[in-house]
Structures are given as structure tokens and as C-alpha cells.
mmCIF file of C-alpha atoms and ligand atoms in Angstrom:
data_model
loop_
_atom_site.group_PDB
_atom_site.id
_atom_site.type_symbol
_atom_site.label_atom_id
_atom_site.label_comp_id
_atom_site.label_asym_id
_atom_site.label_seq_id
_atom_site.Cartn_x
_atom_site.Cartn_y
_atom_site.Cartn_z
ATOM 1 C CA MET U 1 -47.952 -263.891 -19.826
ATOM 2 C CA SER U 2 -50.010 -264.551 -22.913
ATOM 3 C CA PHE U 3 -53.088 -262.499 -22.401
ATOM 4 C CA PHE U 4 -52.250 -259.812 -24.933
ATOM 5 C CA GLN U 5 -51.304 -262.134 -27.730
ATOM 6 C CA GLU U 6 -54.709 -262.320 -29.286
ATOM 7 C CA GLU U 7 -54.879 -258.559 -29.759
ATOM 8 C CA ASN U 8 -55.300 -257.259 -33.293
ATOM 9 C CA ASP U 9 -52.582 -254.641 -33.624
ATOM 10 C CA GLU U 10 -53.080 -253.853 -37.288
ATOM 11 C CA TYR U 11 -53.632 -250.238 -38.275
ATOM 12 C CA GLU U 12 -56.818 -250.800 -40.195
ATOM 13 C CA ASP U 13 -58.969 -248.683 -42.388
ATOM 14 C CA VAL U 14 -62.162 -249.266 -40.483
ATOM 15 C CA SER U 15 -62.899 -248.759 -36.811
ATOM 16 C CA THR U 16 -64.102 -251.792 -34.872
ATOM 17 C CA VAL U 17 -66.198 -249.477 -32.716
ATOM 18 C CA LEU U 18 -69.871 -250.046 -33.340
ATOM 19 C CA ILE U 19 -71.802 -246.879 -34.201
ATOM 20 C CA ARG U 20 -75.452 -247.828 -34.080
ATOM 21 C CA ASN U 21 -76.614 -244.679 -35.853
ATOM 22 C CA SER U 22 -77.083 -244.540 -39.630
ATOM 23 C CA HIS U 23 -77.884 -240.809 -39.422
ATOM 24 C CA LEU U 24 -74.220 -240.027 -38.877
ATOM 25 C CA ASP U 25 -73.494 -241.180 -42.447
ATOM 26 C CA LEU U 26 -75.747 -238.412 -43.759
ATOM 27 C CA MET U 27 -73.982 -235.587 -41.928
ATOM 28 C CA ASP U 28 -71.247 -233.701 -43.778
ATOM 29 C CA GLN U 29 -69.444 -233.116 -40.488
ATOM 30 C CA ASP U 30 -69.826 -234.201 -36.888
ATOM 31 C CA ILE U 31 -69.221 -231.607 -34.182
ATOM 32 C CA LEU U 32 -68.080 -233.185 -30.935
ATOM 33 C CA TYR U 33 -69.299 -230.172 -29.035
ATOM 34 C CA HIS U 34 -68.276 -231.099 -25.476
ATOM 35 C CA LEU U 35 -64.769 -232.055 -26.597
ATOM 36 C CA ALA U 36 -64.193 -228.915 -28.691
ATOM 37 C CA LEU U 37 -63.371 -231.152 -31.669
ATOM 38 C CA GLY U 38 -65.076 -231.944 -34.969
ATOM 39 C CA SER U 39 -64.712 -234.179 -37.998
ATOM 40 C CA GLY U 40 -64.813 -231.100 -40.279
ATOM 41 C CA SER U 41 -62.478 -228.893 -38.257
ATOM 42 C CA HIS U 42 -59.874 -231.460 -37.188
ATOM 43 C CA ASP U 43 -58.040 -234.355 -38.805
ATOM 44 C CA LEU U 44 -59.301 -236.817 -36.219
ATOM 45 C CA ARG U 45 -57.562 -239.782 -37.833
ATOM 46 C CA ALA U 46 -54.188 -238.021 -37.707
ATOM 47 C CA MET U 47 -54.772 -236.829 -34.156
ATOM 48 C CA PHE U 48 -56.276 -239.989 -32.634
ATOM 49 C CA GLY U 49 -55.751 -242.879 -35.072
ATOM 50 C CA ASP U 50 -53.079 -244.462 -32.848
ATOM 51 C CA VAL U 51 -55.221 -244.545 -29.690
ATOM 52 C CA LYS U 52 -55.418 -247.911 -27.962
ATOM 53 C CA PHE U 53 -56.523 -247.007 -24.429
ATOM 54 C CA VAL U 54 -59.089 -244.517 -23.164
ATOM 55 C CA CYS U 55 -58.880 -243.809 -19.436
ATOM 56 C CA MET U 56 -61.659 -241.824 -17.811
ATOM 57 C CA GLY U 57 -61.798 -240.484 -14.264
ATOM 58 C CA GLY U 58 -63.781 -237.857 -12.401
ATOM 59 C CA THR U 59 -61.622 -234.756 -12.145
ATOM 60 C CA PRO U 60 -59.475 -232.801 -14.639
ATOM 61 C CA LYS U 61 -56.594 -232.571 -12.134
ATOM 62 C CA ARG U 62 -56.506 -236.317 -11.453
ATOM 63 C CA MET U 63 -56.516 -237.113 -15.158
ATOM 64 C CA GLU U 64 -53.756 -234.600 -15.825
ATOM 65 C CA GLN U 65 -51.672 -236.170 -13.035
ATOM 66 C CA PHE U 66 -52.367 -239.589 -14.508
ATOM 67 C CA ALA U 67 -51.231 -238.371 -17.930
ATOM 68 C CA TYR U 68 -47.935 -237.113 -16.470
ATOM 69 C CA LYS U 69 -47.463 -240.350 -14.544
ATOM 70 C CA LEU U 70 -48.063 -242.341 -17.736
ATOM 71 C CA MET U 71 -45.571 -240.193 -19.602
ATOM 72 C CA GLU U 72 -42.910 -241.216 -17.099
ATOM 73 C CA GLU U 73 -43.911 -244.852 -17.007
ATOM 74 C CA ILE U 74 -44.059 -245.413 -20.764
ATOM 75 C CA SER U 75 -41.135 -243.021 -21.433
ATOM 76 C CA TYR U 76 -43.238 -240.855 -23.694
ATOM 77 C CA LYS U 77 -41.413 -237.682 -24.680
ATOM 78 C CA ILE U 78 -42.813 -234.269 -25.522
ATOM 79 C CA PRO U 79 -40.514 -231.463 -26.720
ATOM 80 C CA THR U 80 -38.332 -230.058 -23.911
ATOM 81 C CA GLY U 81 -39.853 -227.007 -22.285
ATOM 82 C CA THR U 82 -43.399 -227.861 -23.370
ATOM 83 C CA THR U 83 -46.258 -229.197 -21.275
ATOM 84 C CA LEU U 84 -49.049 -231.616 -22.061
ATOM 85 C CA GLN U 85 -51.979 -229.779 -23.607
ATOM 86 C CA ASP U 86 -55.584 -230.204 -22.538
ATOM 87 C CA ILE U 87 -56.986 -231.000 -25.992
ATOM 88 C CA SER U 88 -60.560 -230.120 -24.933
ATOM 89 C CA ARG U 89 -59.667 -226.959 -22.987
ATOM 90 C CA PHE U 90 -61.904 -224.765 -25.145
ATOM 91 C CA SER U 91 -64.960 -226.820 -24.278
ATOM 92 C CA TYR U 92 -64.696 -225.819 -20.598
ATOM 93 C CA ARG U 93 -66.450 -229.127 -19.885
ATOM 94 C CA TYR U 94 -64.071 -232.095 -19.993
ATOM 95 C CA SER U 95 -60.277 -232.226 -19.997
ATOM 96 C CA MET U 96 -58.440 -234.558 -22.353
ATOM 97 C CA TYR U 97 -54.743 -235.414 -22.511
ATOM 98 C CA LYS U 98 -53.062 -237.696 -25.026
ATOM 99 C CA VAL U 99 -49.952 -239.636 -24.076
ATOM 100 C CA GLY U 100 -48.989 -241.693 -27.117
ATOM 101 C CA PRO U 101 -51.686 -244.364 -27.505
ATOM 102 C CA VAL U 102 -53.466 -243.364 -24.280
ATOM 103 C CA LEU U 103 -56.217 -240.792 -23.836
ATOM 104 C CA CYS U 104 -56.797 -239.527 -20.293
ATOM 105 C CA ILE U 105 -60.124 -237.739 -19.937
ATOM 106 C CA SER U 106 -62.118 -236.304 -17.051
ATOM 107 C CA HIS U 107 -65.765 -237.410 -17.016
ATOM 108 C CA GLY U 108 -67.233 -235.255 -14.234
ATOM 109 C CA MET U 109 -69.737 -236.659 -11.739
ATOM 110 C CA GLY U 110 -72.614 -238.971 -12.479
ATOM 111 C CA MET U 111 -74.130 -240.905 -15.358
ATOM 112 C CA PRO U 112 -75.421 -237.976 -17.455
ATOM 113 C CA SER U 113 -71.926 -236.496 -17.520
ATOM 114 C CA VAL U 114 -70.099 -239.737 -18.356
ATOM 115 C CA GLY U 115 -72.880 -240.617 -20.835
ATOM 116 C CA ILE U 116 -72.443 -237.443 -22.907
ATOM 117 C CA LEU U 117 -68.681 -237.955 -22.882
ATOM 118 C CA LEU U 118 -69.040 -241.588 -24.004
ATOM 119 C CA HIS U 119 -71.254 -240.657 -26.969
ATOM 120 C CA GLU U 120 -68.608 -238.241 -28.193
ATOM 121 C CA ILE U 121 -65.558 -240.395 -27.399
ATOM 122 C CA ILE U 122 -67.142 -243.428 -29.085
ATOM 123 C CA LYS U 123 -67.768 -241.299 -32.176
ATOM 124 C CA LEU U 124 -64.226 -239.947 -31.909
ATOM 125 C CA MET U 125 -62.893 -243.518 -31.975
ATOM 126 C CA PHE U 126 -65.051 -244.188 -35.022
ATOM 127 C CA HIS U 127 -63.966 -241.080 -36.940
ATOM 128 C CA ALA U 128 -60.308 -241.794 -36.070
ATOM 129 C CA LYS U 129 -60.749 -245.419 -37.271
ATOM 130 C CA VAL U 130 -59.417 -246.773 -34.002
ATOM 131 C CA VAL U 131 -59.277 -250.580 -33.810
ATOM 132 C CA ASP U 132 -60.147 -252.473 -30.617
ATOM 133 C CA PRO U 133 -59.729 -249.691 -28.081
ATOM 134 C CA VAL U 134 -59.906 -250.629 -24.412
ATOM 135 C CA PHE U 135 -61.732 -248.247 -22.064
ATOM 136 C CA PHE U 136 -61.066 -247.866 -18.339
ATOM 137 C CA ARG U 137 -62.898 -245.921 -15.673
ATOM 138 C CA ILE U 138 -60.523 -245.195 -12.796
ATOM 139 C CA GLY U 139 -62.343 -243.640 -9.883
ATOM 140 C CA THR U 140 -63.415 -243.459 -6.278
ATOM 141 C CA SER U 141 -66.236 -245.174 -4.432
ATOM 142 C CA GLY U 142 -67.670 -246.084 -1.054
ATOM 143 C CA GLY U 143 -66.746 -249.583 0.115
ATOM 144 C CA ILE U 144 -69.260 -252.121 1.401
ATOM 145 C CA GLY U 145 -67.508 -254.000 4.200
ATOM 146 C CA LEU U 146 -64.097 -252.958 2.827
ATOM 147 C CA GLU U 147 -61.698 -250.499 4.422
ATOM 148 C CA GLY U 148 -60.752 -247.227 2.725
ATOM 149 C CA GLY U 149 -57.920 -247.650 0.239
ATOM 150 C CA THR U 150 -59.129 -251.005 -1.134
ATOM 151 C CA VAL U 151 -59.051 -251.337 -4.938
ATOM 152 C CA ILE U 152 -62.118 -252.912 -6.564
ATOM 153 C CA ILE U 153 -62.327 -254.173 -10.124
ATOM 154 C CA SER U 154 -66.036 -254.335 -10.998
ATOM 155 C CA ASP U 155 -67.297 -257.629 -12.361
ATOM 156 C CA GLU U 156 -70.786 -256.220 -12.735
ATOM 157 C CA ALA U 157 -72.342 -252.760 -12.579
ATOM 158 C CA VAL U 158 -75.881 -252.692 -11.190
ATOM 159 C CA ASP U 159 -78.363 -249.987 -10.216
ATOM 160 C CA GLY U 160 -79.602 -249.324 -6.687
ATOM 161 C CA SER U 161 -82.131 -252.180 -7.053
ATOM 162 C CA LEU U 162 -79.350 -254.536 -8.184
ATOM 163 C CA GLN U 163 -80.525 -254.565 -11.818
ATOM 164 C CA PRO U 164 -77.702 -255.022 -14.373
ATOM 165 C CA HIS U 165 -78.925 -252.514 -16.932
ATOM 166 C CA LEU U 166 -79.006 -248.805 -17.604
ATOM 167 C CA GLU U 167 -82.496 -247.357 -17.949
ATOM 168 C CA LEU U 168 -82.728 -244.416 -20.337
ATOM 169 C CA GLN U 169 -85.748 -242.277 -21.145
ATOM 170 C CA ILE U 170 -85.774 -241.982 -24.959
ATOM 171 C CA LEU U 171 -88.748 -240.269 -26.657
ATOM 172 C CA GLY U 172 -90.629 -240.665 -23.398
ATOM 173 C CA LYS U 173 -90.126 -244.437 -23.308
ATOM 174 C CA THR U 174 -87.883 -246.446 -21.023
ATOM 175 C CA VAL U 175 -85.068 -248.202 -22.857
ATOM 176 C CA LYS U 176 -82.838 -250.722 -21.090
ATOM 177 C CA ARG U 177 -79.199 -251.343 -22.023
ATOM 178 C CA SER U 178 -77.299 -254.221 -20.447
ATOM 179 C CA SER U 179 -74.284 -253.217 -18.390
ATOM 180 C CA VAL U 180 -71.761 -255.857 -19.362
ATOM 181 C CA LEU U 181 -68.066 -255.664 -18.482
ATOM 182 C CA ASP U 182 -65.292 -257.826 -19.960
ATOM 183 C CA ARG U 183 -64.573 -260.742 -17.610
ATOM 184 C CA LYS U 184 -61.178 -261.611 -19.047
ATOM 185 C CA LEU U 185 -60.006 -258.020 -18.680
ATOM 186 C CA GLN U 186 -61.011 -258.114 -15.004
ATOM 187 C CA TRP U 187 -58.797 -261.109 -14.328
ATOM 188 C CA GLU U 188 -55.938 -259.678 -16.364
ATOM 189 C CA LEU U 189 -56.107 -256.566 -14.198
ATOM 190 C CA LYS U 190 -56.366 -258.608 -11.010
ATOM 191 C CA SER U 191 -53.275 -260.573 -12.017
ATOM 192 C CA LEU U 192 -51.349 -257.289 -12.076
ATOM 193 C CA ALA U 193 -51.989 -256.580 -8.376
ATOM 194 C CA GLU U 194 -48.658 -257.235 -6.675
ATOM 195 C CA PRO U 195 -48.136 -259.132 -3.423
ATOM 196 C CA ASP U 196 -46.200 -256.086 -2.154
ATOM 197 C CA ASP U 197 -49.084 -253.665 -2.755
ATOM 198 C CA PRO U 198 -49.944 -252.434 0.756
ATOM 199 C CA TYR U 199 -53.679 -252.773 0.044
ATOM 200 C CA PRO U 200 -56.040 -255.453 -1.254
ATOM 201 C CA THR U 201 -57.285 -255.548 -4.837
ATOM 202 C CA VAL U 202 -60.562 -257.427 -5.180
ATOM 203 C CA ILE U 203 -63.125 -258.220 -7.865
ATOM 204 C CA GLY U 204 -66.775 -257.587 -7.060
ATOM 205 C CA LYS U 205 -70.109 -256.110 -7.875
ATOM 206 C CA THR U 206 -70.541 -252.312 -8.030
ATOM 207 C CA VAL U 207 -73.755 -250.431 -7.324
ATOM 208 C CA CYS U 208 -74.137 -247.269 -9.371
ATOM 209 C CA THR U 209 -76.522 -244.540 -8.175
ATOM 210 C CA SER U 210 -77.720 -241.186 -9.474
ATOM 211 C CA ASP U 211 -77.006 -239.420 -6.203
ATOM 212 C CA PHE U 212 -74.204 -239.346 -3.628
ATOM 213 C CA TYR U 213 -76.413 -238.701 -0.573
ATOM 214 C CA GLU U 214 -79.927 -240.186 -0.317
ATOM 215 C CA GLY U 215 -79.278 -242.360 -3.393
ATOM 216 C CA GLN U 216 -76.366 -244.062 -1.618
ATOM 217 C CA GLY U 217 -78.235 -244.348 1.702
ATOM 218 C CA ARG U 218 -76.333 -241.504 3.364
ATOM 219 C CA MET U 219 -77.851 -239.809 6.383
ATOM 220 C CA ASP U 220 -75.689 -236.670 6.124
ATOM 221 C CA GLY U 221 -77.277 -234.962 3.099
ATOM 222 C CA ALA U 222 -79.587 -231.955 3.238
ATOM 223 C CA PHE U 223 -82.519 -234.373 3.343
ATOM 224 C CA CYS U 224 -83.084 -237.827 4.797
ATOM 225 C CA ASP U 225 -86.396 -239.628 5.257
ATOM 226 C CA PHE U 226 -85.150 -243.045 6.384
ATOM 227 C CA THR U 227 -83.896 -244.429 9.685
ATOM 228 C CA GLU U 228 -80.472 -245.760 10.588
ATOM 229 C CA GLU U 229 -81.994 -249.266 10.750
ATOM 230 C CA GLU U 230 -83.427 -248.982 7.223
ATOM 231 C CA LYS U 231 -80.101 -247.721 5.907
ATOM 232 C CA MET U 232 -78.142 -250.567 7.497
ATOM 233 C CA GLU U 233 -80.668 -253.136 6.282
ATOM 234 C CA TYR U 234 -80.127 -251.876 2.704
ATOM 235 C CA LEU U 235 -76.329 -251.786 2.930
ATOM 236 C CA GLU U 236 -76.267 -255.277 4.496
ATOM 237 C CA LYS U 237 -78.494 -256.511 1.671
ATOM 238 C CA LEU U 238 -76.013 -255.098 -0.838
ATOM 239 C CA LYS U 239 -73.177 -256.841 0.993
ATOM 240 C CA SER U 240 -74.920 -260.210 1.000
ATOM 241 C CA SER U 241 -75.624 -259.817 -2.741
ATOM 242 C CA GLY U 242 -71.899 -259.554 -3.481
ATOM 243 C CA VAL U 243 -71.731 -255.756 -3.765
ATOM 244 C CA ARG U 244 -68.295 -254.404 -2.853
ATOM 245 C CA ASN U 245 -68.667 -250.709 -3.608
ATOM 246 C CA ILE U 246 -70.992 -247.868 -4.607
ATOM 247 C CA GLU U 247 -70.238 -245.077 -7.062
ATOM 248 C CA MET U 248 -71.978 -243.025 -9.734
ATOM 249 C CA GLU U 249 -70.786 -243.824 -13.275
ATOM 250 C CA SER U 250 -70.112 -247.547 -13.738
ATOM 251 C CA LEU U 251 -73.603 -248.462 -15.005
ATOM 252 C CA ALA U 252 -73.598 -245.961 -17.890
ATOM 253 C CA PHE U 253 -69.938 -246.670 -18.561
ATOM 254 C CA ALA U 254 -70.509 -250.439 -18.787
ATOM 255 C CA ALA U 255 -73.785 -250.187 -20.737
ATOM 256 C CA LEU U 256 -72.612 -247.686 -23.364
ATOM 257 C CA THR U 257 -69.210 -249.287 -23.982
ATOM 258 C CA HIS U 258 -70.908 -252.675 -24.308
ATOM 259 C CA HIS U 259 -73.450 -251.209 -26.762
ATOM 260 C CA ALA U 260 -70.526 -249.981 -28.886
ATOM 261 C CA GLY U 261 -68.701 -253.338 -28.721
ATOM 262 C CA ILE U 262 -65.853 -251.832 -26.692
ATOM 263 C CA LYS U 263 -63.913 -253.823 -24.105
ATOM 264 C CA ALA U 264 -64.072 -251.954 -20.798
ATOM 265 C CA ALA U 265 -63.193 -252.163 -17.111
ATOM 266 C CA VAL U 266 -64.057 -250.167 -14.006
ATOM 267 C CA VAL U 267 -61.393 -249.886 -11.303
ATOM 268 C CA CYS U 268 -62.211 -247.840 -8.201
ATOM 269 C CA VAL U 269 -60.640 -247.242 -4.827
ATOM 270 C CA THR U 270 -62.826 -247.040 -1.715
ATOM 271 C CA LEU U 271 -62.688 -243.828 0.318
ATOM 272 C CA LEU U 272 -64.457 -245.308 3.362
ATOM 273 C CA ASP U 273 -66.401 -248.342 4.511
ATOM 274 C CA ARG U 274 -70.080 -247.420 4.213
ATOM 275 C CA LEU U 275 -70.977 -250.008 6.852
ATOM 276 C CA LYS U 276 -69.088 -247.763 9.300
ATOM 277 C CA GLY U 277 -70.199 -244.279 8.277
ATOM 278 C CA ASP U 278 -71.117 -241.691 5.694
ATOM 279 C CA GLN U 279 -68.555 -238.901 5.889
ATOM 280 C CA ILE U 280 -65.217 -239.015 4.112
ATOM 281 C CA HIS U 281 -62.932 -237.864 6.902
ATOM 282 C CA TYR U 282 -59.463 -238.998 5.892
ATOM 283 C CA PRO U 283 -56.726 -236.361 5.395
ATOM 284 C CA LYS U 284 -56.185 -235.050 1.890
ATOM 285 C CA GLU U 285 -52.742 -236.672 1.560
ATOM 286 C CA VAL U 286 -54.222 -240.069 2.412
ATOM 287 C CA LEU U 287 -57.080 -239.620 -0.082
ATOM 288 C CA ASP U 288 -54.643 -238.430 -2.757
ATOM 289 C CA GLU U 289 -52.489 -241.525 -2.338
ATOM 290 C CA TRP U 290 -55.528 -243.825 -2.381
ATOM 291 C CA GLN U 291 -56.768 -242.234 -5.624
ATOM 292 C CA GLN U 292 -53.549 -243.172 -7.352
ATOM 293 C CA ARG U 293 -54.095 -246.875 -6.706
ATOM 294 C CA PRO U 294 -56.547 -247.597 -9.571
ATOM 295 C CA GLN U 295 -54.245 -245.543 -11.818
ATOM 296 C CA LYS U 296 -51.280 -247.715 -10.862
ATOM 297 C CA LEU U 297 -53.103 -250.905 -11.779
ATOM 298 C CA VAL U 298 -54.267 -249.572 -15.150
ATOM 299 C CA CYS U 299 -50.792 -248.181 -15.805
ATOM 300 C CA ARG U 300 -49.314 -251.646 -15.234
ATOM 301 C CA TYR U 301 -51.769 -253.055 -17.759
ATOM 302 C CA ILE U 302 -50.909 -250.437 -20.374
ATOM 303 C CA LYS U 303 -47.155 -250.877 -19.818
ATOM 304 C CA LYS U 304 -47.477 -254.600 -20.147
ATOM 305 C CA TYR U 305 -49.424 -254.222 -23.395
ATOM 306 C CA LEU U 306 -46.896 -251.805 -24.840
ATOM 307 C CA SER U 307 -43.949 -254.016 -23.854
ATOM 308 C CA LYS U 308 -45.425 -256.845 -25.976
ATOM 309 C CA ARG U 309 -45.457 -254.810 -29.171
HETATM 310 C C1 R2B B 401 -67.276 -241.203 -7.086
HETATM 311 O O1 R2B B 401 -67.008 -240.025 -6.516
HETATM 312 C C2 R2B B 401 -67.913 -239.026 -7.019
HETATM 313 C C3 R2B B 401 -68.781 -238.521 -5.907
HETATM 314 O O2 R2B B 401 -68.012 -237.969 -4.883
HETATM 315 C C4 R2B B 401 -68.653 -239.707 -8.120
HETATM 316 O O3 R2B B 401 -68.285 -239.206 -9.380
HETATM 317 C C5 R2B B 401 -68.218 -241.081 -8.011
HETATM 318 O O4 R2B B 401 -68.647 -242.048 -8.832
HETATM 319 N N1 URA B 402 -67.898 -241.802 -4.448
HETATM 320 C C1 URA B 402 -69.153 -242.210 -4.271
HETATM 321 O O1 URA B 402 -69.969 -242.169 -5.206
HETATM 322 N N2 URA B 402 -69.526 -242.659 -3.070
HETATM 323 C C2 URA B 402 -68.674 -242.687 -2.018
HETATM 324 O O2 URA B 402 -69.075 -243.080 -0.923
HETATM 325 C C3 URA B 402 -67.353 -242.253 -2.218
HETATM 326 C C4 URA B 402 -66.996 -241.800 -3.450
#
């Protein structure tokens, strides 16, 4: 396949990541506080200059497992008897593992958490002079008319009112940032779904909310002021608008990567069909296997890229 051929593989002296902040130039060092890294305390270029892919997912454990899986798949060797280190372990916030050109990082839950991480990872890419990195969010979601275990590649991230932008409060004013995802990357990922995969992989719109319960129309939270009819009317409206899943990070992920000129994709598995219920009741082993599905797809993409070099 030819889709990687246009990539610029040169090790260049300037990052292609867009830092829209001239104040950074005036600082003698930049402390990436939530990563336990800094441009004064670490040689970020030596540590991260070879990064090509940044994979983010919710939990530290899942991202550690993904890092080990990647190690196997891309035959990346660390000295015998050693283990992968969590590079950000002293932050006690996010976990970060590096497997050759791939960073695997936990982003926690929700847009504020992924937003803080993106600010610091985007700056990390800049300080390390990384060229054309590709960012992935690999996560979980609630399906809209799709059974649990379905993999969804987002073609658009929208808020609960179906608006395709992130609204931020900056200096007391509302600022909107468009949540744009790379269309070509979506189809490249889709092309890597295999006919033998025992689950569908689809492309569709993703709703991103600031809450798991009321914000996603659940009736099983501590509070609920709407009726079953109102909930179903909303979820059916999402379905007829092309929404395939609901989660909690894609909007900030799409908007902030786009603002930095970074190619990005969101790949999530569904843990239930929200048209059929609210509670996630599947056994742990089933959920664990489902959560590996987005990882598998992204791993295929990374392997394919690396095999072309
Ligand atoms: C999916 O799962 C989490 C909530 O359970 C949240 O981080 C998300 O987007
Ligand atoms: N994550 C979400 O945000 N919603 C779900 O329904 C499942 C996982």
C-alpha cells in the first residue's frame, strides 16, 4: 500500500509541531510539571527526538499493557532482566512509556485531564524537535445502535449539542477551537481492519461529553431529572445524526491536536449499546479483550509504517 510514502522521515532540526505561544521563547526553561520532565532538567531531544507516534488512553495499566504488546509486535528490545520504565512516575499524574518511536501515555478521564496532558506533550514534541508526529487516542465508549465490542474510528468529534468545536473559557471569555480529525488517517486505519476480525470496525461521528452520567443521558447516576422518553428521544436524535458512540475526550483531543497542526485519530471500542441500557455489565475478561481492539488496529498501523522504513 502506498499511504505512508508521502511521509517526511527526515530527522530535522525544527519541529513541525505548531506552538502558538511566543512567551515560551522568553522562558529559560520549560517545566512540564505533570510529566515530571523539563527542558532544563532533561535532554528532551535525546530522550524523545525519535518519537513518531503518541498513543493516549485512559488508564496507566492499559497503556503499560499496550507498551508491552508493542514491544513484542515491533520486536523492540530492552536489556534482559529490565522492565519498561514509567517515565512520568514521579508526577503521580500520568504514566508514560516509550517503545522506540512510540510513546504510550495515560490521559485519565475527561477533557480537562487530556487537555493538560496535550499542552505538555505538544510542548514536549516541540522541545524534542519531533517532525510530523501522529497522535492516537485509543479508548472506550458507549455505542449508539452498535453492540459492545464494536470498534469506531471517529470521523468527527462533536459536543453534546452536536457542535464540532471545543469551547474553552479563557480570561472569562468563550473561545471556540474546531475539532478536526485527519480524514485520510481514518481510512488508512479502516483499511487495516481484517475480514477475520470477529467484530466490526466502523467510521462515524463521536459525541464527547463532560460527564459520564447525566451528560451522557444515563438514568443510573446519583441524580437524574429527565424521563426515559426524553433520554431515548435524545439518543435516537444522535443516531439519526450519524453519531456512533459517546465518550469524554475526543473533542479536546481533536481540537488541540488540530490547533497544533498534528495529525490525529480517535479509535474507541464500545462497551455497550446505549440504546439498550446504561450499565456496563459485561464480565471483566470480556471488557479486557474488547479494550485491546483499538490497540490492535493502531498497532497494525504503526507496524505497517515501521516496515516501510
Ligand atoms: C471512556 O471511558 C471513561 C469513562 O468511563 C472516559 O474516560 C471515556 O472517554
Ligand atoms: N465511556 C464513556 O464515556 N461512556 C460509556 O458509555 C462507556 C465508556
